[in-house]
Structure formats: C-alpha cells, structure tokens
XYZ file of C-alpha atoms in Angstrom:
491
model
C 108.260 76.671 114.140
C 110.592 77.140 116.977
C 110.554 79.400 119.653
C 112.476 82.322 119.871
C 115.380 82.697 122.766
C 118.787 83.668 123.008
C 119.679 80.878 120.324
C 117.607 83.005 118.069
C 120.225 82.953 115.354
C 120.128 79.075 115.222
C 116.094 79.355 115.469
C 116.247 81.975 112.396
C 118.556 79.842 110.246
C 116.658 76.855 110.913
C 113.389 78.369 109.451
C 114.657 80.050 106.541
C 116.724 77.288 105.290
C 113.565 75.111 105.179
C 112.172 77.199 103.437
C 114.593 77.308 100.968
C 114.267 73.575 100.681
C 110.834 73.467 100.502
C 111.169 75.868 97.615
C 113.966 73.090 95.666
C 111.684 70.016 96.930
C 111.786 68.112 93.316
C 109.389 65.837 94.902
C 106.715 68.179 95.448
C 104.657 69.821 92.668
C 105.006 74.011 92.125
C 101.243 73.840 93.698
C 102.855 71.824 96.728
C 105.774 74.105 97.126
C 103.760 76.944 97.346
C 101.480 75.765 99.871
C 104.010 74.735 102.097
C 106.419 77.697 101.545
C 103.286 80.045 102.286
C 102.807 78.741 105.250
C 106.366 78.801 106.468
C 106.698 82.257 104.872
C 103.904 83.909 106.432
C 104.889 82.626 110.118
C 107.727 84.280 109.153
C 106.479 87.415 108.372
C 103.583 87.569 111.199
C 106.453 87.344 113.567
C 108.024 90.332 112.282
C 105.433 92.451 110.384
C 103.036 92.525 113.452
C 104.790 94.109 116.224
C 106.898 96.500 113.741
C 103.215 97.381 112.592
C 102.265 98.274 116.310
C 105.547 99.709 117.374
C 105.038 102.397 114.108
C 101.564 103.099 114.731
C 102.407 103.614 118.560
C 105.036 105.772 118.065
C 103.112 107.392 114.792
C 100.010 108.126 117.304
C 102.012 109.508 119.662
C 102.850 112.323 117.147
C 99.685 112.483 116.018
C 98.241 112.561 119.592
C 99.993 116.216 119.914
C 98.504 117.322 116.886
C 95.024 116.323 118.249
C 95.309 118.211 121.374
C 96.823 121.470 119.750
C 94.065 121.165 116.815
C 91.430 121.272 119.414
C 92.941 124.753 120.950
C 92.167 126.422 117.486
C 92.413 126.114 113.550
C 95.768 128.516 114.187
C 97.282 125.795 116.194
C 96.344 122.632 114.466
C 97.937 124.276 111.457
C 101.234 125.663 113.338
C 101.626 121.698 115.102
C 101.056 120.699 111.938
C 103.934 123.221 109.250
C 105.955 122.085 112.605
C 105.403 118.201 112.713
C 104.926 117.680 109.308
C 107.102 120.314 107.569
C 110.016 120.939 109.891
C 110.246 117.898 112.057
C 109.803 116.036 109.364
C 113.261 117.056 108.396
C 115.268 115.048 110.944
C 112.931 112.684 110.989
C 113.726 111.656 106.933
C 117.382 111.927 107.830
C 118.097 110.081 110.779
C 115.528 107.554 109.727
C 117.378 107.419 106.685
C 121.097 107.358 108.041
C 119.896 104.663 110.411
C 118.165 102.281 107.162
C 122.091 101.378 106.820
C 122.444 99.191 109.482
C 119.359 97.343 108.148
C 121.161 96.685 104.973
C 124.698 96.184 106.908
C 123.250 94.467 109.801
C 120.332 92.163 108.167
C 122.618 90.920 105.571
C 125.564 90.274 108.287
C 122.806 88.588 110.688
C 122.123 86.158 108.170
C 125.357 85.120 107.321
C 125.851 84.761 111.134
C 128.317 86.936 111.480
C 126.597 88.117 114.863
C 129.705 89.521 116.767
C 129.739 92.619 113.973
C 126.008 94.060 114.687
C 126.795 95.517 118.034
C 129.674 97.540 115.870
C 127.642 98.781 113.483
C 124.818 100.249 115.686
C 127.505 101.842 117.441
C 128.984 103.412 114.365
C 125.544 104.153 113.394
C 124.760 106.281 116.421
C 127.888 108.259 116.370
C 127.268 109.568 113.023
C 123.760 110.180 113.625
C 124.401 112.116 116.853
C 127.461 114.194 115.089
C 124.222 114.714 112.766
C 122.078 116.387 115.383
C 124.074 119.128 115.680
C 123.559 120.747 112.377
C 120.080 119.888 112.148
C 119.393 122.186 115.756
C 120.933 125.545 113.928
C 117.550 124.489 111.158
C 115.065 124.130 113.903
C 116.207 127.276 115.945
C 115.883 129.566 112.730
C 112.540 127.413 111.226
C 110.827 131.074 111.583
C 113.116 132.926 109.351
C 112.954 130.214 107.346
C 109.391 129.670 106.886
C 109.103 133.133 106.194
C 111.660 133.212 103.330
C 109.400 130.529 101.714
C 106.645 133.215 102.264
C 104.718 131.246 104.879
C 102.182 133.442 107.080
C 103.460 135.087 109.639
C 101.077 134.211 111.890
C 101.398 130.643 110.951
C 105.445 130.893 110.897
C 105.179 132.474 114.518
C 103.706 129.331 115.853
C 104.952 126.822 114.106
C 108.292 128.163 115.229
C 107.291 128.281 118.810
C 106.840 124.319 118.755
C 109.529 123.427 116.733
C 112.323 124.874 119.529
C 110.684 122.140 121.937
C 111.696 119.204 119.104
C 115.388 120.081 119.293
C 115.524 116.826 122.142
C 113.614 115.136 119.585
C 116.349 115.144 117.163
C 118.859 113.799 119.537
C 116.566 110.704 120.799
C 116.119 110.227 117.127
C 119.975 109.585 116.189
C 119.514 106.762 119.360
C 116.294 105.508 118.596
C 117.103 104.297 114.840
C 120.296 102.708 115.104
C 118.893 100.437 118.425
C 115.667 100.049 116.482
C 117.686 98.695 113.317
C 119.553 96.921 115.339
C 117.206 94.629 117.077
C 115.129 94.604 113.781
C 117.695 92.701 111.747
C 117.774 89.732 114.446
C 113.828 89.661 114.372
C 113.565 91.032 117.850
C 110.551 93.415 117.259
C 107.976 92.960 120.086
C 110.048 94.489 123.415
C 109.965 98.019 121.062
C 106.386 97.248 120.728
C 105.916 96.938 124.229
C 108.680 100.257 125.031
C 105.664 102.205 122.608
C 102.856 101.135 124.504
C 103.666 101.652 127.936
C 105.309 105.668 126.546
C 101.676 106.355 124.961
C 99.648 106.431 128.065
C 102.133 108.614 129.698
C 102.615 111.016 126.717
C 98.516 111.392 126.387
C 98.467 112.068 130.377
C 101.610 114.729 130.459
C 99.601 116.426 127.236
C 96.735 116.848 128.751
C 98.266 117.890 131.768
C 100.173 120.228 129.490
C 97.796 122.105 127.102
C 94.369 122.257 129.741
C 96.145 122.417 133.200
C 98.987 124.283 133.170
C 98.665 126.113 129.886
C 101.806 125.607 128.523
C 100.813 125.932 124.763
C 102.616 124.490 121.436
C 105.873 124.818 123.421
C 104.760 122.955 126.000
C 102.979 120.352 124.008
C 106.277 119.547 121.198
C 108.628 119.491 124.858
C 106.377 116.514 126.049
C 106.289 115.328 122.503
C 110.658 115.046 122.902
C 110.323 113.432 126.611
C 108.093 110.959 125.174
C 110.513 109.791 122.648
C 113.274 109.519 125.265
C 111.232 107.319 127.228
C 111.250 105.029 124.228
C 114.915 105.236 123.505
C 116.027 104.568 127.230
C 114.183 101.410 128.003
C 115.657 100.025 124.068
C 119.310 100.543 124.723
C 118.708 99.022 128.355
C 117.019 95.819 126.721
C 119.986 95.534 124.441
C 122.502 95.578 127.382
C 120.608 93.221 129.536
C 118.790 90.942 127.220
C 120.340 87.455 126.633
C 118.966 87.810 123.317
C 121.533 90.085 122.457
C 124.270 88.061 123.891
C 125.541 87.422 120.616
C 125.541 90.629 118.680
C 126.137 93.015 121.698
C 129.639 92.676 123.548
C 129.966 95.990 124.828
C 131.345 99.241 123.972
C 133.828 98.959 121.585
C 136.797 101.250 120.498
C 135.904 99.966 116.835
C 133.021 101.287 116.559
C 135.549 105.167 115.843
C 136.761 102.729 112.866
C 135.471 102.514 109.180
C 133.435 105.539 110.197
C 133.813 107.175 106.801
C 132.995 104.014 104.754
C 129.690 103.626 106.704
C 129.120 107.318 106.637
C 128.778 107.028 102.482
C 126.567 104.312 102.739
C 124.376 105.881 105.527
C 124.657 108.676 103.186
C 122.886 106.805 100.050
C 120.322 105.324 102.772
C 119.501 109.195 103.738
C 119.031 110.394 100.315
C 116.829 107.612 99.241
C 114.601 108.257 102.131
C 114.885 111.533 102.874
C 113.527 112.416 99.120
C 110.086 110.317 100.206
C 109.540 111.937 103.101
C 110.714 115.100 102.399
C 107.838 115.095 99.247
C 105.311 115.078 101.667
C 106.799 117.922 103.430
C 107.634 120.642 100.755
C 103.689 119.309 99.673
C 102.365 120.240 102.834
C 104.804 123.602 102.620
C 103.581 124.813 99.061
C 100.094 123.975 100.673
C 100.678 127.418 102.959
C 101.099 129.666 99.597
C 97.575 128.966 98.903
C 94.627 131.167 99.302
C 92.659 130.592 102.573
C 96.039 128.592 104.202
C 94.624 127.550 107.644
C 91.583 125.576 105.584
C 94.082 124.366 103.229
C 97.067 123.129 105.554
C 94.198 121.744 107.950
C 92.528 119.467 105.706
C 95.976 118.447 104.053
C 97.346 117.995 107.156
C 93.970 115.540 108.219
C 94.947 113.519 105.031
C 98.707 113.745 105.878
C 98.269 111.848 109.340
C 95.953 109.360 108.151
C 98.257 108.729 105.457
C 101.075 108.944 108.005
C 99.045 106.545 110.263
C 98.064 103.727 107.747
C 101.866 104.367 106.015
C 102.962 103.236 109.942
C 101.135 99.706 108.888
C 102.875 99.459 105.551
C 106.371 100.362 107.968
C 105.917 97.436 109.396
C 105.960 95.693 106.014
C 108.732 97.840 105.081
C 110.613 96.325 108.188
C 109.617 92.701 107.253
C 110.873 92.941 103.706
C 113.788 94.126 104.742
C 114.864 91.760 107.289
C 113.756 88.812 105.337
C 115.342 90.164 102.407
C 119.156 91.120 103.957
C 119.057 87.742 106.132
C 117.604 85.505 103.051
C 120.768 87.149 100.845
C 123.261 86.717 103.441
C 122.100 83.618 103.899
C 122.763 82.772 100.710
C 118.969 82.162 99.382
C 117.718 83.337 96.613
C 114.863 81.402 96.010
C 114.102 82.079 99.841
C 114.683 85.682 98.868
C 112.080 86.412 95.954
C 109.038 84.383 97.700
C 109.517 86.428 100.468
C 109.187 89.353 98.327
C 106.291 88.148 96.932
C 104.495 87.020 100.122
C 104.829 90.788 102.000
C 104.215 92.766 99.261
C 100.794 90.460 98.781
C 99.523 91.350 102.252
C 100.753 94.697 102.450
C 98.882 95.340 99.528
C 95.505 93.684 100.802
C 95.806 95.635 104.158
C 95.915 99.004 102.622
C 93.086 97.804 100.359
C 91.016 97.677 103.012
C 91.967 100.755 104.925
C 91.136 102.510 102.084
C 87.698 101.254 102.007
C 86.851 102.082 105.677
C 88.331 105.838 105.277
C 86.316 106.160 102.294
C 83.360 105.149 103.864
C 84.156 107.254 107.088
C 84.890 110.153 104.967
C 81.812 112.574 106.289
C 82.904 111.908 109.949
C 86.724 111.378 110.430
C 88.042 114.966 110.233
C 86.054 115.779 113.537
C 88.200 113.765 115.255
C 91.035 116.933 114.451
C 89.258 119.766 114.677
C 85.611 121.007 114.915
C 85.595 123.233 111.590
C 83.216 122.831 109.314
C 85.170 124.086 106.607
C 87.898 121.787 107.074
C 85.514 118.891 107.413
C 84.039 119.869 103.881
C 87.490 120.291 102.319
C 88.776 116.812 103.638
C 85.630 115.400 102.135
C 86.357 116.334 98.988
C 89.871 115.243 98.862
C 88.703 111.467 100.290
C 88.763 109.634 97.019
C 92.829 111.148 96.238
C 93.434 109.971 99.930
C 92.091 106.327 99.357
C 94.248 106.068 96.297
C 97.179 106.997 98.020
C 96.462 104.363 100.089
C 96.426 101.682 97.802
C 99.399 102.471 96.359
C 101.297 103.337 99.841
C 100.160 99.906 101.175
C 103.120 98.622 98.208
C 105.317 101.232 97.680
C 106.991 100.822 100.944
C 107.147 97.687 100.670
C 109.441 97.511 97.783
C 111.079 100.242 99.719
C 111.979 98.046 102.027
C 112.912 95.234 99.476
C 115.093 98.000 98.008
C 116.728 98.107 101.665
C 117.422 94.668 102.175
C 119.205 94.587 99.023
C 121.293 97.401 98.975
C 119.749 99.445 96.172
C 119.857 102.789 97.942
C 121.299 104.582 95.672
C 119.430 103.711 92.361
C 116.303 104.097 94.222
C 117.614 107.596 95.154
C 117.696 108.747 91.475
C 114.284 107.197 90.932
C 112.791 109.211 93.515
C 114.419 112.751 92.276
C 112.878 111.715 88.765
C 109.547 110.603 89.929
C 109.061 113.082 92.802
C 110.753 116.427 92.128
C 110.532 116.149 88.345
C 107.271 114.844 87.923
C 105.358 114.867 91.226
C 106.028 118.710 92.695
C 105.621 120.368 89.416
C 102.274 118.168 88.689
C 100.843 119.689 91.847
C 101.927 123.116 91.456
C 100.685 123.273 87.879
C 97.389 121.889 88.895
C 97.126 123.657 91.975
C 97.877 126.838 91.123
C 97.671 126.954 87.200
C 94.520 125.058 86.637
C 93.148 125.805 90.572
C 92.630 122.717 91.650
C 94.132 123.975 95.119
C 94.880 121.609 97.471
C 93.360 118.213 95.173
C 96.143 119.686 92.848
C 98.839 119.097 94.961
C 97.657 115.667 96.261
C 97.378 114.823 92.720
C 100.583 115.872 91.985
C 101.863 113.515 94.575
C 99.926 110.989 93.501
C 101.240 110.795 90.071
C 104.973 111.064 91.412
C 104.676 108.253 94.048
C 102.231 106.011 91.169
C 105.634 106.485 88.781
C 107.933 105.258 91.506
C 106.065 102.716 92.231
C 105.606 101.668 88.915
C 109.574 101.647 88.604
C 110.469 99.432 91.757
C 107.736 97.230 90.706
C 109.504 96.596 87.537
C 112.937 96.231 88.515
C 112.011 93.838 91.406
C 110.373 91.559 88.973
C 113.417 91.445 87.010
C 115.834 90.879 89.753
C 118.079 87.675 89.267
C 118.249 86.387 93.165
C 121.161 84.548 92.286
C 123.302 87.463 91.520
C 122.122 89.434 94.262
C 123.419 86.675 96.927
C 126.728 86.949 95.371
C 126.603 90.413 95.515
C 125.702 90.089 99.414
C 128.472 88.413 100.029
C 130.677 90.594 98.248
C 129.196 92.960 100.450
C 129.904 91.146 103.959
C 133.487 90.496 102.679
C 134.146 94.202 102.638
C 132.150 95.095 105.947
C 133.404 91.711 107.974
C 135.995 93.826 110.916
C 136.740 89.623 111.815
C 140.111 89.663 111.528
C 140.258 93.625 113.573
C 138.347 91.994 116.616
C-alpha cells in the first residue's frame, strides 16, 4: 500500500482501483477474491476508520468531560449540563452536523472522480450557509428557559440548564467551521491531523475546567464558556492545516468568489442532509426532554443522561465507521466502482458491528460500577443498573445503524432516509416510549424502549434497501450527480 503525501489522489486511486480488479480477477476463485480484497479493503478502512474513531471520541469526551465536572457539583447540575448538552445543544449540533454531511456526499463523490480543484468550493459554500445558520439558532439558545418551561420542564432544572446554554452560543459558530473543514479533509482520507487537533484541545479543556468549576467558581456558565473555547481551539488549527498543508494543494486554491455561487442548489441538498440527521439526533433529545415530565426528574434525567453519554461515547466509535463508509462509498461511486463499492459496504459494516458487540459486553459487565464515574448518588447508580441490559442493546444495534448511515451518505440517499426516520422514530419510536413510560409505568426503561424499537425499525429498513442496491446504477447515478455539481467550465 502506498504512502500517503501530497499525491494522495494518485495514492487513493491506485488502491481502490486494485481493488476493483481484484474483485473482476476471473483467474482467481470467489474464495481468492475475497481474501485478497479483504485485505486491501481493510487497509483501507484502518486508515480512515481509526483516527475518525479517535478524533469523535476526543471531541465526544470533551463534552462529556463538562458533564463530569458539573455532575460532581450536585445531582441539580449534572441534570441542568445535561437538558443543556443533550437537549438544547444538541440542537445545533444535529443541524450543522447535518448541513455539513453534504459536502461528504458532494465532495467524496467529486474526490473520486478527481475532480480535486471543486472541494475547496464546496467547503466554502458549505461554511457560508452554515454560519448564515448560526444566527437563528442563537435567538433558540438565548430563550432555551422560556422554552423549557413551555414544555413544562422544572423550573429549577430550566433555570440551570439555561444558565449553561448562553455560554454554547460560540459553540454554534465554531460548529458551522468545524464541519465543513472536517468534511472536507474527510473525503480526501486526511483524518489523523484532526485527530491530533482533538488531542492536544483535551488536555487544555480538562485543565481550564478544573480551573473553572473548583478555583474560580465560575459555575455551569463558566464550565459550557470553556466548553465553546475548546471547540475553537479545534477549528483554528483545521482551517490553518488546510491553508498550509501540501496535502491540500490540490483541492484548496484559495478563497474564491465562487464559493457566493450555486449557493441555493447546495443549500437544498444541505437541507435533505440536515433533515436526515437532525431527526436521529434530535430522537435522543426530545427522549431525554420527555424524560424531565417524569416523576422524581433529577433521578430520571441522571441515569438517562449516564446511558445517553455512554451511548454518545461508543456511537463516537461507530462515527468513525460512519466516516469510513462514507468516504469509501462517494470515492468508490465517483470512481466509477461498483463492485469496489458494495465490498466496502460489507467490510465496515462487519467490524462496526463486532466493535459494538464487544462494548456492549464490557458495559454490561461494568454495569454495578460505571455510573460512579458521573455522580456519587446512589439512586442514580441503582436506576442506571436497571436500565443496563436496554443500554447494551442499543449498542449492538448503534454499532450498524450508523454505519449504513453513512453508506446512505456516500450515496446520496438523504432524503429517503429522511422519511424513514420520521416513520420509524416519531411514529413508532416516541409514542412507544411515552405509552410505556407513562401508560404502562415503565418510566424511564419505557422511553429507552421506545427508542429502541424506533432505531431497531430503521435499522431494519437501511439494512434491506442496502442489500438490494444495484452498484451499477448507483455509479451512473454519481456521475449524473458530478455532471450537475462540476463549476469546470466557471473556473
């Protein structure tokens, strides 16, 4: 396998189409192809799944990290950080994540038809929209109390959790940077210099925490404004890396006046790309939200919210398979391989799937001991107990469902996976867990069961049409796609 430089798009092209011919060897049997195509396949993938693994979990932990410290202030705090992180901030989170999934598509697909000179536009156009974005999204966060309120939150609860939402507002902004440059350098494979950006930030967010909450006092407001800073610290050194790297030399030539064109074209798709995404990760949040109407809510949102990150941290694993399926999905298509295409598919949603197998079975058999690490309550450690087994489920079947996700990406799909997810999640999966919550008081196993049963369905669904997909009509359809998006003949 050749090493990667600033011929990476030769490299890249290289690789994948010998894979494609190992996968049409006539002289080698189907046992003999799929040897030598896992091996090439799974280099591959390493390459890519690894660091996007890492960089997730990095930036995942330094989220979680907040929620840590304010948990160990008091039961009322770990509960406000988390309606805050995991309710409100949640919010742009979904949305700018999912506006910025359409250069993955745009990009991936144009990387591996080599049409390198167009990525550097479409971050660009990417980032405007994203920013232009922001603004609305600060008038949520500055009322979240009167908000939370009119969904008949606590007051108590809504009072804090308001107090650290104001210091996300940066957060929102170094989000509509963050995804485009991430996407960006994702669809060429370049993955490990945002690994490294993550782990030098973490050190310094833990420190300025600390410093924070136990020194000066500062409180939730003080702990969500480091929270911000720390993301900024990752955006900065990104967009410096594109500028300077010769890595980039290719697909980054500068500020362009372009990037103001074809702004409403890529605004629909980043559209379909938000909705899709937004309607995943905005399940977990109006979960987490009905989770606050029930009786004894600090117990309740506490022990959810325990679940929630280690869902949230092991789902940061299965984001870096998400990443991988979509880069070596979009390239494989623009590259015109569909054989290439549908092994890959097969090879990351394999290990994704064994991964989560076995996080499940070391949470499970932690299950008496992990909440501790949150909070000292012995009622919340009793109530996350109980929901353990739901929690290992979910992790099974989030260790695929992202994956195909991310297949889902690569492909262009955004939209029918959109209506999928309104079916599975807000017509079967919220209802399920109010019924049994409420109805049948099952409390807060009700709603993760609810959720369960919603994200099972979807899964079920993208399993099925995957396995059906003709690869063959889906590279045509790629190109189709890079016909309309190529700007060759603008430049």
């Amino acid at each position: 396998m050749e090493s990667v430089d600033h011929n990476q798009g030769t490299s890249t092209t290289v690789i994948s189409s010998e894979l494609e011919e190992t996968l049409t060897d006539p002289g080698l049997s189907k046992l003999g192809r799929f040897r030598k195509a896992i091996g090439i396949e799974l280099k591959i993938l390493l390459r890519i799944a690894a660091p996007a693994c890492i960089t997730h979990l990095l930036n995942n932990v330094i989220s979680t990290s907040t929620q840590v410290f304010c948990g160990h202030l008091g039961n009322l705090e770990l509960a406000a950080s988390s309606l805050g992180n995991n309710g409100i901030q949640i919010l742009a989170f979904g949305l700018m994540l999912g506006m910025g999934s359409a250069v993955e598509t745009i990009c991936g697909q144009a990387y591996g038809a080599q049409n390198y000179e167009m990525l550097g536009i479409y971050m660009q156009r990417s980032t405007i929209l994203l920013m232009a974005t922001a603004i609305p999204l600060t008038l949520i966060y500055i009322f979240s109390k009167p908000i939370l309120l009119l969904m008949h939150e606590k007051k108590q609860v809504a009072s804090a959790s308001a107090l650290f939402v104001y210091g996300l507002i940066p957060q929102i902004f170094a989000y509509a940077a963050n995804f485009p440059i991430q996407k960006f350098l994702q669809a060429q494979s370049i993955i490990y210099p945002s690994a490294f950006i993550s782990a030098g930030a973490l050190p310094f967010h833990i420190l300025f925490t600390w410093l924070c909450l136990y020194k000066f006092g500062w409180g939730l407001l003080g702990a969500s404004l480091v929270l911000s800073f720390s993301w900024w610290i990752i955006v900065v050194p990104q967009f410096f890396y594109v500028v300077l790297s010769k890595r980039c030399n290719k697909t980054w030539n500068g500020f362009s006046i372009m990037a103001f064109s074809g702004l409403w074209d890529f605004f629909k798709l980043s559209i379909s790309s938000a909705v899709m995404l937004c309607l995943e990760c905005w399940y977990f949040q109006i979960l987490v939200l009905i989770a606050g109407l029930l009786p004894n809510p600090e117990v309740s949102l506490a022990s959810l919210a325990i679940c929630t990150t280690i869902v949230g941290w092991q789902f940061m694993i299965s984001a870096g398979f998400n990443a991988a399926a979509s880069v070596r999905v979009s390239n494989e298509l623009g590259a015109g391989h569909p054989k290439s295409t549908a092994f890959a598919v097969f090879t990351v949603t394999s290990t994704s799937f064994i991964v989560a197998l076995i996080f499940a079975i070391v949470v499970f058999a932690n299950r008496h001991t992990i909440s501790y690490t949150f909070t000292g309550g012995k009622a919340v450690a009793t109530a996350f107990s109980d929901l353990t087994p739901l929690l290992a489920a979910s992790i099974v079947l989030n260790g695929v469902q992202p994956v195909l996700s991310g297949v889902a990406v690569g492909c262009g799909w955004q939209t029918f996976v959109a209506y999928v997810n309104v079916g599975c999640y807000y017509l079967v999966g919220v209802p399920l867990g109010v019924l049994l919550a409420f109805k049948f008081n099952h409390g807060a196993k009700g709603i993760w069961s609810g959720m369960m049963g919603g994200t099972a369905m979807q899964t079920l669904i993208l399993l099925w049409v995957t396995c059906r997909t003709n690869w063959d009509k889906e590279v045509e359809k790629a190109k189709k796609r890079m016909d309309k998006w190529n700007d060759k003949m603008e430049l």
